[in-house]
PDB file of C-alpha atoms in Angstrom:
ATOM      1  CA  UNK A  13     -15.532  22.136 -39.590  1.00 56.00           C
ATOM      2  CA  UNK A  14     -13.587  23.871 -42.359  1.00 72.00           C
ATOM      3  CA  UNK A  15     -10.783  25.199 -40.096  1.00 73.00           C
ATOM      4  CA  UNK A  16      -9.517  21.674 -39.439  1.00 82.00           C
ATOM      5  CA  UNK A  17      -8.977  20.716 -43.053  1.00 83.00           C
ATOM      6  CA  UNK A  18      -5.282  19.778 -43.541  1.00 84.00           C
ATOM      7  CA  UNK A  19      -3.840  21.319 -46.727  1.00 82.00           C
ATOM      8  CA  UNK A  20      -0.241  20.308 -46.159  1.00 84.00           C
ATOM      9  CA  UNK A  21       1.813  18.414 -43.575  1.00 88.00           C
ATOM     10  CA  UNK A  22       5.525  19.066 -42.963  1.00 92.00           C
ATOM     11  CA  UNK A  23       7.777  17.716 -40.278  1.00 93.00           C
ATOM     12  CA  UNK A  24      10.469  20.058 -38.951  1.00 95.00           C
ATOM     13  CA  UNK A  25      13.542  18.459 -37.483  1.00 95.00           C
ATOM     14  CA  UNK A  26      15.422  20.559 -34.940  1.00 95.00           C
ATOM     15  CA  UNK A  27      19.188  20.461 -35.564  1.00 95.00           C
ATOM     16  CA  UNK A  28      22.394  21.911 -34.184  1.00 95.00           C
ATOM     17  CA  UNK A  29      23.988  21.701 -37.618  1.00 96.00           C
ATOM     18  CA  UNK A  30      21.869  22.568 -40.650  1.00 97.00           C
ATOM     19  CA  UNK A  31      24.546  21.548 -43.181  1.00 97.00           C
ATOM     20  CA  UNK A  32      25.083  18.070 -41.646  1.00 97.00           C
ATOM     21  CA  UNK A  33      21.360  17.404 -41.456  1.00 97.00           C
ATOM     22  CA  UNK A  34      20.809  18.639 -44.982  1.00 98.00           C
ATOM     23  CA  UNK A  35      23.570  16.304 -46.184  1.00 98.00           C
ATOM     24  CA  UNK A  36      22.046  13.310 -44.307  1.00 98.00           C
ATOM     25  CA  UNK A  37      18.572  13.782 -45.756  1.00 98.00           C
ATOM     26  CA  UNK A  38      19.580  14.693 -49.322  1.00 97.00           C
ATOM     27  CA  UNK A  39      22.195  11.901 -49.650  1.00 97.00           C
ATOM     28  CA  UNK A  40      19.912   9.124 -48.435  1.00 97.00           C
ATOM     29  CA  UNK A  41      16.580  10.236 -49.876  1.00 96.00           C
ATOM     30  CA  UNK A  42      15.401  12.062 -52.970  1.00 94.00           C
ATOM     31  CA  UNK A  43      15.183  15.450 -51.323  1.00 96.00           C
ATOM     32  CA  UNK A  44      16.456  18.653 -52.851  1.00 95.00           C
ATOM     33  CA  UNK A  45      16.710  22.058 -51.227  1.00 97.00           C
ATOM     34  CA  UNK A  46      13.942  24.425 -52.152  1.00 96.00           C
ATOM     35  CA  UNK A  47      14.831  27.149 -49.620  1.00 97.00           C
ATOM     36  CA  UNK A  48      17.849  27.715 -47.454  1.00 97.00           C
ATOM     37  CA  UNK A  49      18.794  30.370 -44.888  1.00 97.00           C
ATOM     38  CA  UNK A  50      21.091  30.500 -41.866  1.00 96.00           C
ATOM     39  CA  UNK A  51      18.343  29.197 -39.591  1.00 97.00           C
ATOM     40  CA  UNK A  52      16.093  27.015 -41.799  1.00 98.00           C
ATOM     41  CA  UNK A  53      16.301  24.598 -44.745  1.00 98.00           C
ATOM     42  CA  UNK A  54      13.251  23.456 -46.650  1.00 97.00           C
ATOM     43  CA  UNK A  55      13.617  20.132 -48.465  1.00 97.00           C
ATOM     44  CA  UNK A  56      11.177  18.740 -51.058  1.00 96.00           C
ATOM     45  CA  UNK A  57      11.339  15.243 -52.480  1.00 95.00           C
ATOM     46  CA  UNK A  58      11.851  15.239 -56.230  1.00 89.00           C
ATOM     47  CA  UNK A  59       9.437  12.393 -56.908  1.00 86.00           C
ATOM     48  CA  UNK A  60       6.299  13.212 -54.936  1.00 83.00           C
ATOM     49  CA  UNK A  61       6.788  16.637 -53.383  1.00 83.00           C
ATOM     50  CA  UNK A  62       6.904  15.523 -49.765  1.00 93.00           C
ATOM     51  CA  UNK A  63       8.370  18.153 -47.479  1.00 96.00           C
ATOM     52  CA  UNK A  64      10.878  18.180 -44.611  1.00 97.00           C
ATOM     53  CA  UNK A  65      12.065  21.231 -42.725  1.00 97.00           C
ATOM     54  CA  UNK A  66      15.366  21.516 -40.870  1.00 97.00           C
ATOM     55  CA  UNK A  67      15.503  24.258 -38.294  1.00 97.00           C
ATOM     56  CA  UNK A  68      18.357  25.514 -36.148  1.00 97.00           C
ATOM     57  CA  UNK A  69      17.298  24.446 -32.692  1.00 96.00           C
ATOM     58  CA  UNK A  70      18.807  27.587 -31.151  1.00 96.00           C
ATOM     59  CA  UNK A  71      16.518  29.821 -33.215  1.00 96.00           C
ATOM     60  CA  UNK A  72      14.015  31.908 -31.242  1.00 96.00           C
ATOM     61  CA  UNK A  73      11.142  30.144 -33.086  1.00 95.00           C
ATOM     62  CA  UNK A  74      12.044  26.917 -31.245  1.00 95.00           C
ATOM     63  CA  UNK A  75      10.932  27.136 -27.585  1.00 95.00           C
ATOM     64  CA  UNK A  76      13.705  26.648 -25.099  1.00 94.00           C
ATOM     65  CA  UNK A  77      12.155  23.406 -23.748  1.00 91.00           C
ATOM     66  CA  UNK A  78      12.334  21.801 -27.224  1.00 90.00           C
ATOM     67  CA  UNK A  79      15.999  22.389 -27.986  1.00 90.00           C
ATOM     68  CA  UNK A  80      17.089  19.081 -26.390  1.00 88.00           C
ATOM     69  CA  UNK A  81      17.880  15.772 -28.092  1.00 83.00           C
ATOM     70  CA  UNK A  82      14.703  14.318 -29.666  1.00 83.00           C
ATOM     71  CA  UNK A  83      12.762  11.625 -27.792  1.00 86.00           C
ATOM     72  CA  UNK A  84       9.377  10.009 -28.015  1.00 89.00           C
ATOM     73  CA  UNK A  85       9.051   9.861 -31.838  1.00 91.00           C
ATOM     74  CA  UNK A  86      10.727   8.707 -34.998  1.00 94.00           C
ATOM     75  CA  UNK A  87      10.448   9.515 -38.711  1.00 96.00           C
ATOM     76  CA  UNK A  88       9.594   6.723 -41.157  1.00 96.00           C
ATOM     77  CA  UNK A  89      10.498   6.873 -44.836  1.00 96.00           C
ATOM     78  CA  UNK A  90       8.867   4.283 -47.024  1.00 95.00           C
ATOM     79  CA  UNK A  91      11.246   3.605 -49.899  1.00 95.00           C
ATOM     80  CA  UNK A  92      11.625   1.186 -52.758  1.00 93.00           C
ATOM     81  CA  UNK A  93      14.835  -0.543 -51.615  1.00 95.00           C
ATOM     82  CA  UNK A  94      15.967  -0.555 -47.993  1.00 96.00           C
ATOM     83  CA  UNK A  95      19.233  -2.346 -48.750  1.00 97.00           C
ATOM     84  CA  UNK A  96      20.351   0.410 -51.196  1.00 97.00           C
ATOM     85  CA  UNK A  97      19.780   3.035 -48.457  1.00 97.00           C
ATOM     86  CA  UNK A  98      21.749   0.852 -46.009  1.00 98.00           C
ATOM     87  CA  UNK A  99      24.697   0.601 -48.394  1.00 97.00           C
ATOM     88  CA  UNK A 100      24.668   4.321 -49.005  1.00 97.00           C
ATOM     89  CA  UNK A 101      24.417   5.102 -45.282  1.00 98.00           C
ATOM     90  CA  UNK A 102      27.486   2.898 -44.635  1.00 98.00           C
ATOM     91  CA  UNK A 103      29.368   4.497 -47.526  1.00 97.00           C
ATOM     92  CA  UNK A 104      28.589   7.999 -46.191  1.00 97.00           C
ATOM     93  CA  UNK A 105      29.469   7.065 -42.586  1.00 97.00           C
ATOM     94  CA  UNK A 106      26.027   7.638 -41.165  1.00 97.00           C
ATOM     95  CA  UNK A 107      25.083   5.826 -37.964  1.00 97.00           C
ATOM     96  CA  UNK A 108      23.165   2.554 -38.411  1.00 98.00           C
ATOM     97  CA  UNK A 109      21.169   1.556 -35.364  1.00 98.00           C
ATOM     98  CA  UNK A 110      19.775  -1.682 -36.790  1.00 98.00           C
ATOM     99  CA  UNK A 111      20.726  -3.401 -40.069  1.00 98.00           C
ATOM    100  CA  UNK A 112      17.950  -4.220 -42.583  1.00 98.00           C
ATOM    101  CA  UNK A 113      15.729  -7.086 -41.512  1.00 97.00           C
ATOM    102  CA  UNK A 114      12.389  -8.497 -42.509  1.00 96.00           C
ATOM    103  CA  UNK A 115       9.607  -7.826 -39.983  1.00 95.00           C
ATOM    104  CA  UNK A 116       6.606  -9.918 -38.960  1.00 94.00           C
ATOM    105  CA  UNK A 117       4.280  -7.265 -40.443  1.00 92.00           C
ATOM    106  CA  UNK A 118       5.605  -7.519 -43.988  1.00 93.00           C
ATOM    107  CA  UNK A 119       8.191  -4.785 -44.175  1.00 95.00           C
ATOM    108  CA  UNK A 120      11.963  -4.729 -44.662  1.00 97.00           C
ATOM    109  CA  UNK A 121      13.232  -2.252 -42.086  1.00 97.00           C
ATOM    110  CA  UNK A 122      16.408  -0.289 -41.367  1.00 98.00           C
ATOM    111  CA  UNK A 123      17.020   2.020 -38.435  1.00 98.00           C
ATOM    112  CA  UNK A 124      19.356   4.976 -38.617  1.00 98.00           C
ATOM    113  CA  UNK A 125      20.247   7.959 -36.414  1.00 96.00           C
ATOM    114  CA  UNK A 126      20.373  11.407 -38.006  1.00 96.00           C
ATOM    115  CA  UNK A 127      23.102  13.843 -36.987  1.00 95.00           C
ATOM    116  CA  UNK A 128      21.098  15.208 -34.077  1.00 92.00           C
ATOM    117  CA  UNK A 129      19.867  11.874 -32.706  1.00 93.00           C
ATOM    118  CA  UNK A 130      16.477  11.576 -34.454  1.00 94.00           C
ATOM    119  CA  UNK A 131      15.603   7.931 -35.029  1.00 96.00           C
ATOM    120  CA  UNK A 132      14.933   7.347 -38.736  1.00 97.00           C
ATOM    121  CA  UNK A 133      13.035   4.251 -39.775  1.00 98.00           C
ATOM    122  CA  UNK A 134      13.519   3.278 -43.424  1.00 98.00           C
ATOM    123  CA  UNK A 135      11.024   0.648 -44.585  1.00 97.00           C
ATOM    124  CA  UNK A 136       9.846  -1.066 -47.735  1.00 96.00           C
ATOM    125  CA  UNK A 137       7.108  -3.589 -48.378  1.00 94.00           C
ATOM    126  CA  UNK A 138       8.454  -7.085 -48.874  1.00 92.00           C
ATOM    127  CA  UNK A 139       7.665  -8.253 -52.347  1.00 71.00           C
ATOM    128  CA  UNK A 140       6.288 -11.746 -52.579  1.00 59.00           C
ATOM    129  CA  UNK A 141       7.398 -13.677 -55.696  1.00 37.00           C
TER     130      UNK A 141
END
């Protein structure tokens, strides 16, 4: 089945404020803006070319039923150092849902809320010494 081959995967986050959301994701993670308009921002990570889209949730491309606060999912970013992201989030005044902690499954995990309420999980493997 050739039609089902995935060539690229990008998550689009619906937002009521493109600039606030862009600031959140570019300050905390290694994203830079590759395209920007009045209704959409395309971010690409500098290190490994991962993509994240930010779309104005009032745009006609977003169906009316999906313009509400996000529920039923969260975004996970696997990073090198969770504690650095936590410090930066506090410095920038971003909302921390749960401070960094070690989990039973071998990750150090931090939970944040983005400007539109999306739950953001920031995790890193715990290094054994």
